[in-house]
Amino acid sequence: MPASERPPAPERIPAAERREQILAAASRVFGEHGYAGATTDQVAQAAGISQPYVVRMFGSKENLFLEVLQRALHRLLDAFRVTLADGADEDAATLGQRLGEAYADLITDRGILLSLMQAFLLGNDPAIGAAARSGMLEVYRLLREEAGLSAESTVDFLAHGMLFNTLVAMRMPDDLERGDAAATELLQCSFRSKLDLVLGAMSRGAE
Amino acid sequence: MPASERPPAPERIPAAERREQILAAASRVFGEHGYAGATTDQVAQAAGISQPYVVRMFGSKENLFLEVLQRALHRLLDAFRVTLADGADEDAATLGQRLGEAYADLITDRGILLSLMQAFLLGNDPAIGAAARSGMLEVYRLLREEAGLSAESTVDFLAHGMLFNTLVAMRMPDDLERGDAAATELLQCSFRSKLDLVLGAMSRGAE
DNA sequence: GATTGAGGTAATCGGATGATTACAAGGGGA
DNA sequence: TCCCCTTGTAATCATCCGATTACCTCAATC
């Protein structure tokens, strides 16, 4: 039989590397559609593999989401810690601004902040809700104890982060092109210097 | 045949009234589980009727969610307008605080703020995303034009509203009973005077 | 060259779920 | 009385989706 009749052999990749590919793909898919709205087949297609492989590697869809959540939290905490190490002994105001920039930088991988946000809305799910609460508190403690922000500053910081996530999740920047005055003002005042970064990341993400 | 063998006739209620019952039930169910995670059967059971009746009255699950979203937006805008009418000619600070209280009061019906928040995360859905963006801008315009807040104050207000929604959605107040120091501080600083209101509403909602 | 374990898929199953259909019962008007 | 509109349900359908099973195929090792 001629070789052309046989389908090309699938690319074989070490499990650890494949795992990270799947997690990255799952972050995007879960971030866009939410936990319940996303399917393991969408994740598989985004990662370029078959659906059963996704399920087998992570055991279950819920488990996959939990690992996506842990990965997102880890990236977020890492980004903050790098920022803290970079500029020690700053005053609270500049530190807050630089943390905000580090946070906004995470948007270059849209999946991270969006799947985090999706997890936050799943408080009713026993496993996911517990992990989400624990993660939020971990972030809070980092800002309070390691960064040394006051309770008020920390809450302010978190609040603007949640608005940031929400505006990105609802694809509000898409309205910018429609020239809506309120949308323009809201986005400019929310994102400030990070507006260009966000716009770039979102138009790239649309493909 | 004895009457006891026949099932009791279902209660007949005017369509308009039944409609509101379903919308109220759907708000709670969608708020807890999200759009994709909720089922029309859960809504039906919460409203005390059969699943086909839910679908037939609203045409489709998506349509039901869109009406839940409009209802939530309407309640929110109404609450703000009542607050504005109540205390005209206040300074910006007190007005902002009173609007915040009006917002927090909506938590007595948990479904409103949570289904709103769920809609915000569905920016990728064509119909729901468009309605969510339009709703957010309507709120923004009310705060800017009717309430007369500055752009900065409005964004601050929205940011703390999003944090409020997020903490409620993730059931963070449940952690209060575990005595976690970070959770206590975060909640006290986020909710302030509204903490008792929120705790009351959430323990009542748990049933 | 045989063996074996790791990386991967095709086929399929079973349950869940949104939607449709057909039907029932009550009640008000002609 | 008869009709028919409104309010409602039971039964069922078609589809989707997560999970399982069985199998394939390299590459390294002996």
XYZ file of N, CA and C in Angstrom, chain B:
621
model
N -64.819 7.069 40.307
C -63.417 7.081 40.776
C -63.239 8.130 41.861
N -62.621 7.749 42.963
C -62.428 8.717 44.059
C -61.490 9.848 43.641
N -61.773 10.973 44.177
C -61.006 12.159 43.785
C -59.537 12.033 44.196
N -59.287 11.248 45.230
C -57.920 11.170 45.726
C -56.985 10.499 44.719
N -57.543 9.741 43.762
C -56.678 9.085 42.784
C -56.247 10.046 41.675
N -57.033 11.102 41.509
C -56.639 12.061 40.480
C -55.621 13.038 41.049
N -54.563 13.336 40.303
C -53.593 14.308 40.825
C -54.262 15.662 40.956
N -53.864 16.433 41.955
C -54.495 17.744 42.151
C -54.211 18.638 40.953
N -55.232 19.386 40.577
C -55.070 20.278 39.422
C -53.993 21.300 39.726
N -53.108 21.570 38.785
C -52.065 22.575 38.996
C -52.695 23.953 39.135
N -52.056 24.760 39.964
C -52.590 26.096 40.194
C -52.496 26.927 38.925
N -53.556 27.560 38.575
C -53.564 28.405 37.371
C -53.368 29.847 37.764
N -52.369 30.460 37.175
C -51.972 31.826 37.515
C -51.873 32.622 36.225
N -52.304 33.897 36.234
C -52.199 34.730 35.026
C -50.789 34.740 34.465
N -50.696 34.754 33.170
C -49.390 34.636 32.513
C -48.412 35.713 32.964
N -48.908 36.933 33.108
C -48.007 38.035 33.461
C -47.356 37.780 34.815
N -48.165 37.308 35.745
C -47.657 37.054 37.086
C -46.680 35.880 37.058
N -47.043 34.837 36.348
C -46.176 33.665 36.222
C -44.843 34.058 35.600
N -44.918 34.931 34.651
C -43.712 35.415 33.988
C -42.724 36.023 34.978
N -43.237 36.844 35.871
C -42.375 37.481 36.868
C -41.815 36.433 37.835
N -42.622 35.443 38.187
C -42.123 34.362 39.042
C -40.943 33.667 38.392
N -41.101 33.371 37.110
C -40.033 32.668 36.404
C -38.784 33.533 36.323
N -38.958 34.806 36.019
C -37.802 35.694 35.921
C -37.068 35.786 37.255
N -37.826 35.853 38.341
C -37.182 35.936 39.654
C -36.411 34.647 39.935
N -37.036 33.521 39.629
C -36.353 32.245 39.853
C -35.132 32.119 38.963
N -35.270 32.531 37.716
C -34.164 32.422 36.771
C -33.002 33.314 37.193
N -33.298 34.476 37.762
C -32.237 35.361 38.240
C -31.371 34.640 39.260
N -32.022 33.996 40.204
C -31.256 33.293 41.235
C -30.443 32.153 40.621
N -31.085 31.365 39.760
C -30.401 30.193 39.201
C -29.251 30.612 38.294
N -29.489 31.566 37.399
C -28.411 32.037 36.521
C -27.307 32.709 37.344
N -27.685 33.431 38.370
C -26.683 34.088 39.193
C -25.777 33.102 39.893
N -26.336 31.986 40.304
C -25.534 30.998 41.024
C -24.684 30.139 40.103
N -25.241 29.742 38.969
C -24.548 28.770 38.124
C -24.044 29.336 36.809
N -24.360 30.584 36.523
C -23.972 31.139 35.230
C -24.941 30.719 34.136
N -24.785 31.333 32.969
C -25.705 31.032 31.870
C -25.575 29.586 31.415
N -24.383 29.182 31.059
C -24.188 27.825 30.539
C -24.393 26.775 31.629
N -24.047 27.111 32.860
C -24.126 26.132 33.937
C -25.527 25.903 34.466
N -26.432 26.810 34.182
C -27.801 26.655 34.665
C -28.645 25.896 33.643
N -29.632 25.173 34.116
C -30.523 24.446 33.209
C -31.936 25.008 33.329
N -32.670 24.902 32.241
C -34.048 25.383 32.267
C -34.880 24.576 33.264
N -34.465 23.348 33.535
C -35.187 22.544 34.512
C -34.963 23.067 35.925
N -33.758 23.516 36.217
C -33.510 24.126 37.527
C -34.391 25.356 37.706
N -34.487 26.170 36.666
C -35.333 27.357 36.727
C -36.785 26.945 36.974
N -37.223 25.935 36.232
C -38.608 25.483 36.360
C -38.889 25.011 37.785
N -38.005 24.211 38.332
C -38.213 23.720 39.692
C -38.224 24.863 40.695
N -37.317 25.832 40.514
C -37.275 26.975 41.424
C -38.556 27.793 41.326
N -39.185 27.787 40.146
C -40.421 28.547 39.975
C -41.650 27.688 40.267
N -41.437 26.396 40.498
C -42.540 25.513 40.851
C -43.414 25.113 39.680
N -42.857 25.090 38.485
C -43.627 24.677 37.314
C -42.820 23.683 36.500
N -43.339 23.292 35.341
C -42.662 22.289 34.529
C -41.684 22.945 33.551
N -40.672 22.181 33.166
C -39.631 22.722 32.295
C -40.155 23.199 30.941
N -41.038 22.455 30.286
C -41.501 22.936 28.979
C -42.199 24.292 29.050
N -42.840 24.559 30.187
C -43.548 25.833 30.299
C -42.558 27.003 30.306
N -41.429 26.803 30.949
C -40.392 27.839 30.963
C -39.941 28.139 29.540
N -39.624 27.067 28.809
C -39.120 27.258 27.448
C -40.181 27.907 26.573
N -41.435 27.458 26.717
C -42.447 27.991 25.825
C -42.733 29.469 26.105
N -42.695 29.837 27.371
C -43.020 31.231 27.690
C -41.944 32.205 27.195
N -40.704 31.745 27.138
C -39.619 32.666 26.749
C -38.975 32.303 25.414
N -39.436 31.223 24.799
C -38.931 30.900 23.472
C -37.660 30.082 23.497
N -36.699 30.504 24.314
C -35.442 29.772 24.394
C -34.728 30.163 25.684
N -33.754 29.365 26.038
C -32.957 29.665 27.232
C -32.233 31.008 27.073
N -31.686 31.238 25.891
C -30.962 32.487 25.662
C -31.889 33.693 25.841
N -33.075 33.577 25.293
C -34.036 34.665 25.437
C -34.388 34.916 26.894
N -34.573 33.840 27.650
C -34.857 33.973 29.076
C -33.733 34.731 29.767
N -32.492 34.371 29.443
C -31.366 35.051 30.083
C -31.327 36.525 29.706
N -31.622 36.815 28.445
C -31.638 38.220 28.027
C -32.685 39.007 28.809
N -33.827 38.387 29.070
C -34.857 39.104 29.836
C -34.442 39.245 31.299
N -33.779 38.236 31.825
C -33.252 38.342 33.189
C -32.262 39.505 33.268
N -31.429 39.616 32.255
C -30.443 40.702 32.222
C -31.119 42.067 32.166
N -32.118 42.208 31.293
C -32.826 43.490 31.199
C -33.502 43.839 32.510
N -34.096 42.836 33.140
C -34.777 43.072 34.421
C -33.769 43.539 35.465
N -32.613 42.888 35.511
C -31.597 43.272 36.488
C -31.125 44.696 36.243
N -30.866 45.029 34.990
C -30.429 46.381 34.655
C -31.481 47.402 35.066
N -32.722 47.079 34.788
C -33.809 47.999 35.102
C -33.893 48.258 36.597
N -33.770 47.171 37.370
C -33.800 47.331 38.824
C -32.657 48.218 39.304
N -31.479 47.985 38.718
C -30.301 48.751 39.130
C -30.466 50.228 38.797
N -30.861 50.511 37.570
C -31.020 51.909 37.163
C -32.117 52.584 37.982
N -33.190 51.855 38.239
C -34.272 52.403 39.061
C -33.776 52.775 40.447
N -33.016 51.851 41.048
C -32.520 52.104 42.410
C -31.664 53.364 42.436
N -30.830 53.530 41.409
C -30.002 54.733 41.355
C -30.850 55.983 41.182
N -31.847 55.906 40.332
C -32.664 57.101 40.067
C -33.463 57.508 41.295
N -33.950 56.503 42.026
C -34.661 56.821 43.267
C -33.718 57.524 44.230
N -32.493 57.037 44.333
C -31.510 57.661 45.218
C -31.232 59.101 44.806
N -31.101 59.313 43.491
C -30.831 60.665 43.004
C -31.996 61.595 43.312
N -33.215 61.105 43.107
C -34.383 61.940 43.348
C -34.511 62.265 44.830
N -34.212 61.282 45.677
C -34.309 61.463 47.137
C -33.476 62.637 47.619
N -32.174 62.551 47.314
C -31.311 63.585 47.885
C -30.668 64.431 46.806
N -31.377 65.414 46.314
C -30.808 66.298 45.303
C -29.844 67.271 45.970
N -28.929 67.783 45.194
C -28.023 68.826 45.658
C -27.146 68.399 46.827
N -26.685 67.168 46.800
C -25.692 66.771 47.796
C -24.311 66.984 47.192
N -23.291 66.985 48.051
C -21.934 67.016 47.500
C -21.596 65.630 46.974
N -20.566 65.607 46.123
C -20.247 64.368 45.400
C -19.958 63.205 46.350
N -19.264 63.492 47.453
C -18.860 62.412 48.358
C -20.076 61.713 48.966
N -20.997 62.472 49.552
C -22.169 61.845 50.167
C -23.039 61.170 49.120
N -23.140 61.796 47.951
C -23.939 61.173 46.897
C -23.348 59.813 46.523
N -22.030 59.768 46.362
C -21.386 58.493 46.039
C -21.660 57.449 47.101
N -21.584 57.877 48.360
C -21.827 56.916 49.434
C -23.263 56.409 49.403
N -24.203 57.312 49.172
C -25.614 56.894 49.148
C -25.898 56.006 47.942
N -25.237 56.269 46.823
C -25.405 55.381 45.668
C -24.835 53.999 45.991
N -23.717 53.992 46.701
C -23.122 52.716 47.102
C -24.057 51.918 47.992
N -24.741 52.632 48.885
C -25.695 51.935 49.758
C -26.869 51.396 48.946
N -27.319 52.194 47.995
C -28.426 51.729 47.150
C -28.009 50.484 46.366
N -26.767 50.506 45.900
C -26.241 49.344 45.170
C -26.201 48.125 46.071
N -25.652 48.291 47.264
C -25.537 47.161 48.188
C -26.915 46.632 48.586
N -27.899 47.520 48.662
C -29.249 47.091 49.029
C -29.802 46.077 48.042
N -29.358 46.158 46.808
C -29.866 45.226 45.790
C -29.503 43.797 46.124
N -28.565 43.640 47.047
C -28.113 42.286 47.371
C -29.189 41.492 48.093
N -30.192 42.177 48.615
C -31.291 41.456 49.251
C -31.978 40.529 48.255
N -31.875 40.811 46.972
C -32.236 39.829 45.936
C -30.942 39.453 45.219
N -30.307 38.399 45.717
C -28.972 38.050 45.217
C -28.918 37.873 43.710
N -30.037 37.441 43.129
C -30.024 37.149 41.702
C -29.673 38.346 40.839
N -30.062 39.534 41.261
C -29.900 40.709 40.402
C -28.438 40.981 40.097
N -27.644 41.208 41.145
C -26.251 41.566 40.918
C -25.454 40.397 40.344
N -25.792 39.178 40.762
C -25.003 38.044 40.291
C -25.289 37.710 38.834
N -26.549 37.782 38.419
C -26.818 37.484 37.007
C -26.276 38.608 36.118
N -26.278 39.826 36.643
C -25.624 40.919 35.920
C -24.146 40.603 35.708
N -23.504 40.200 36.802
C -22.072 39.903 36.729
C -21.817 38.741 35.768
N -22.659 37.750 35.816
C -22.505 36.617 34.891
C -22.605 37.093 33.449
N -23.527 38.010 33.202
C -23.683 38.524 31.834
C -22.423 39.261 31.388
N -21.783 39.965 32.320
C -20.587 40.732 31.966
C -19.474 39.817 31.473
N -19.451 38.595 31.963
C -18.362 37.689 31.565
C -18.665 36.980 30.247
N -19.795 37.282 29.642
C -20.182 36.587 28.415
C -19.974 37.466 27.186
N -18.923 38.269 27.203
C -18.695 39.196 26.101
C -18.568 38.527 24.744
N -18.206 37.263 24.721
C -18.025 36.580 23.442
C -19.338 36.180 22.798
N -20.366 36.026 23.601
C -21.671 35.686 23.028
C -22.220 36.916 22.311
N -22.583 36.777 21.044
C -23.011 37.954 20.269
C -24.170 38.704 20.910
N -25.270 38.012 21.184
C -26.451 38.703 21.691
C -26.249 39.156 23.134
N -25.837 38.249 23.985
C -25.694 38.573 25.410
C -24.583 39.596 25.616
N -23.478 39.420 24.918
C -22.374 40.362 25.054
C -22.787 41.771 24.688
N -23.504 41.915 23.595
C -23.936 43.239 23.166
C -24.853 43.866 24.212
N -25.773 43.074 24.756
C -26.689 43.601 25.769
C -25.932 43.991 27.030
N -24.935 43.194 27.394
C -24.165 43.485 28.599
C -23.381 44.787 28.428
N -22.724 44.948 27.295
C -21.976 46.185 27.057
C -22.897 47.391 27.070
N -24.002 47.264 26.394
C -24.952 48.376 26.349
C -25.439 48.721 27.749
N -25.681 47.697 28.570
C -26.146 47.941 29.925
C -25.101 48.645 30.769
N -23.868 48.192 30.664
C -22.791 48.824 31.427
C -22.661 50.297 31.050
N -22.757 50.593 29.766
C -22.626 51.982 29.332
C -23.797 52.827 29.817
N -24.979 52.202 29.892
C -26.142 52.931 30.393
C -25.921 53.327 31.852
N -25.370 52.403 32.625
C -25.061 52.708 34.025
C -24.019 53.817 34.102
N -22.993 53.697 33.261
C -21.937 54.713 33.276
C -22.507 56.098 32.965
N -23.340 56.160 31.957
C -23.914 57.457 31.575
C -24.793 58.026 32.676
N -25.544 57.148 33.344
C -26.381 57.647 34.445
C -25.515 58.282 35.520
N -24.427 57.610 35.885
C -23.567 58.137 36.949
C -22.905 59.451 36.531
N -22.496 59.500 35.281
C -21.811 60.702 34.808
C -22.774 61.865 34.602
N -23.861 61.611 33.874
C -24.722 62.708 33.434
C -25.815 63.044 34.451
N -26.527 62.003 34.912
C -27.629 62.305 35.836
C -27.121 62.556 37.244
N -26.155 61.720 37.695
C -25.639 61.918 39.052
C -24.569 62.993 39.081
N -23.954 63.266 37.940
C -22.973 64.341 37.878
C -21.616 63.992 38.459
N -21.309 62.721 38.594
C -19.992 62.327 39.099
C -18.921 62.603 38.042
N -17.705 62.801 38.498
C -16.590 62.956 37.562
C -16.250 61.586 36.968
N -15.497 61.607 35.869
C -15.113 60.342 35.248
C -14.337 59.469 36.237
N -13.436 60.096 36.993
C -12.638 59.337 37.954
C -13.524 58.731 39.044
N -14.423 59.527 39.577
C -15.312 59.023 40.628
C -16.172 57.878 40.100
N -16.636 58.033 38.878
C -17.489 56.998 38.301
C -16.732 55.684 38.150
N -15.508 55.779 37.638
C -14.712 54.563 37.477
C -14.405 53.943 38.839
N -14.080 54.771 39.818
C -13.872 54.261 41.176
C -15.115 53.537 41.672
N -16.250 54.179 41.459
C -17.505 53.588 41.921
C -17.746 52.237 41.260
N -17.575 52.195 39.946
C -17.783 50.934 39.225
C -16.788 49.878 39.704
N -15.546 50.285 39.921
C -14.526 49.323 40.336
C -14.922 48.657 41.651
N -15.330 49.474 42.614
C -15.719 48.875 43.889
C -16.992 48.053 43.741
N -17.847 48.432 42.827
C -19.022 47.602 42.556
C -18.633 46.237 42.016
N -17.659 46.207 41.119
C -17.229 44.919 40.554
C -16.587 44.042 41.625
N -15.798 44.670 42.520
C -15.219 43.887 43.618
C -16.318 43.351 44.524
N -17.280 44.191 44.785
C -18.441 43.763 45.591
C -19.087 42.523 44.963
N -19.409 42.628 43.696
C -20.029 41.496 42.996
C -19.159 40.247 43.080
N -17.876 40.442 42.847
C -16.976 39.297 42.814
C -16.910 38.606 44.167
N -16.779 39.393 45.238
C -16.687 38.782 46.566
C -17.965 38.042 46.916
N -19.100 38.600 46.519
C -20.362 37.915 46.791
C -20.455 36.634 45.951
N -20.085 36.746 44.678
C -20.196 35.582 43.787
C -19.306 34.447 44.263
N -18.128 34.768 44.744
C -17.215 33.705 45.154
C -17.536 33.193 46.561
N -18.580 33.749 47.174
C -19.016 33.359 48.513
C -17.916 33.582 49.532
N -17.178 34.641 49.375
C -16.115 34.929 50.329
C -16.631 35.079 51.757
N -17.799 35.686 51.957
C -18.281 35.807 53.336
C -18.405 34.472 54.066
N -18.510 33.363 53.332
C -18.542 32.067 54.007
C -17.256 31.828 54.786
N -16.148 32.420 54.314
C -14.868 32.220 54.988
C -14.786 32.968 56.313
N -15.683 33.925 56.497
C -15.652 34.687 57.747
C -15.800 33.778 58.952
N -16.670 32.790 58.821
C -16.921 31.888 59.947
C -15.694 31.043 60.284
N -14.773 30.918 59.316
C -13.568 30.135 59.581
C -12.520 30.974 60.305
N -12.834 32.246 60.525
C -11.942 33.072 61.315
C -10.662 33.483 60.615
N -10.624 33.421 59.286
C -9.417 33.805 58.563
C -9.202 35.322 58.692
N -7.994 35.697 59.100
C -7.724 37.115 59.358
C -7.796 37.931 58.075
N -7.171 37.424 57.000
C -7.169 38.165 55.742
C -8.594 38.323 55.213
N -9.366 37.250 55.291
C -10.741 37.316 54.794
C -11.536 38.357 55.574
N -11.369 38.357 56.892
C -12.097 39.312 57.725
C -11.754 40.743 57.330
N -10.460 41.001 57.202
C -10.034 42.363 56.878
C -10.516 42.788 55.495
N -10.368 41.887 54.543
C -10.794 42.196 53.173
C -12.277 42.516 53.125
N -13.076 41.710 53.787
C -14.517 41.916 53.736
C -14.924 43.180 54.491
N -14.323 43.388 55.652
C -14.684 44.588 56.414
C -14.325 45.851 55.649
N -13.169 45.824 54.998
C -12.737 47.022 54.290
C -13.506 47.214 52.979
N -13.981 46.107 52.381
C -14.725 46.225 51.128
C -16.175 46.619 51.374
N -16.774 46.020 52.385
C -18.209 46.205 52.585
C -18.515 47.333 53.573
N -17.600 47.585 54.507
C -17.820 48.646 55.511
C -19.158 48.481 56.212
N -19.944 49.549 56.138
C -21.223 49.538 56.842
C -22.210 48.547 56.241
N -21.889 48.113 55.031
C -22.840 47.228 54.360
C -22.621 45.760 54.720
N -21.613 45.496 55.589
C -21.245 44.118 55.880
C -22.397 43.313 56.474
N -23.084 43.915 57.456
C -24.187 43.189 58.093
C -25.281 42.868 57.091
N -25.569 43.841 56.241
C -26.583 43.634 55.202
C -26.228 42.447 54.322
N -24.972 42.407 53.878
C -24.528 41.335 52.997
C -24.574 39.992 53.705
N -24.057 39.957 54.932
C -24.050 38.704 55.688
C -25.472 38.186 55.882
N -26.366 39.080 56.218
C -27.754 38.683 56.394
C -28.332 38.106 55.123
N -28.104 38.794 54.007
C -28.669 38.350 52.730
C -28.086 37.001 52.330
N -26.805 36.794 52.586
C -26.176 35.560 52.130
C -26.553 34.370 52.986
N -26.695 34.583 54.298
C -27.096 33.442 55.122
C -28.559 33.105 54.853
N -29.349 34.121 54.561
C -30.746 33.859 54.203
C -30.825 33.107 52.873
N -29.953 33.479 51.930
C -29.961 32.832 50.630
C -29.534 31.381 50.696
N -28.721 31.027 51.709
C -28.223 29.655 51.786
C -29.326 28.687 52.172
N -30.201 29.108 53.049
C -31.340 28.294 53.514
C -30.912 26.929 54.009
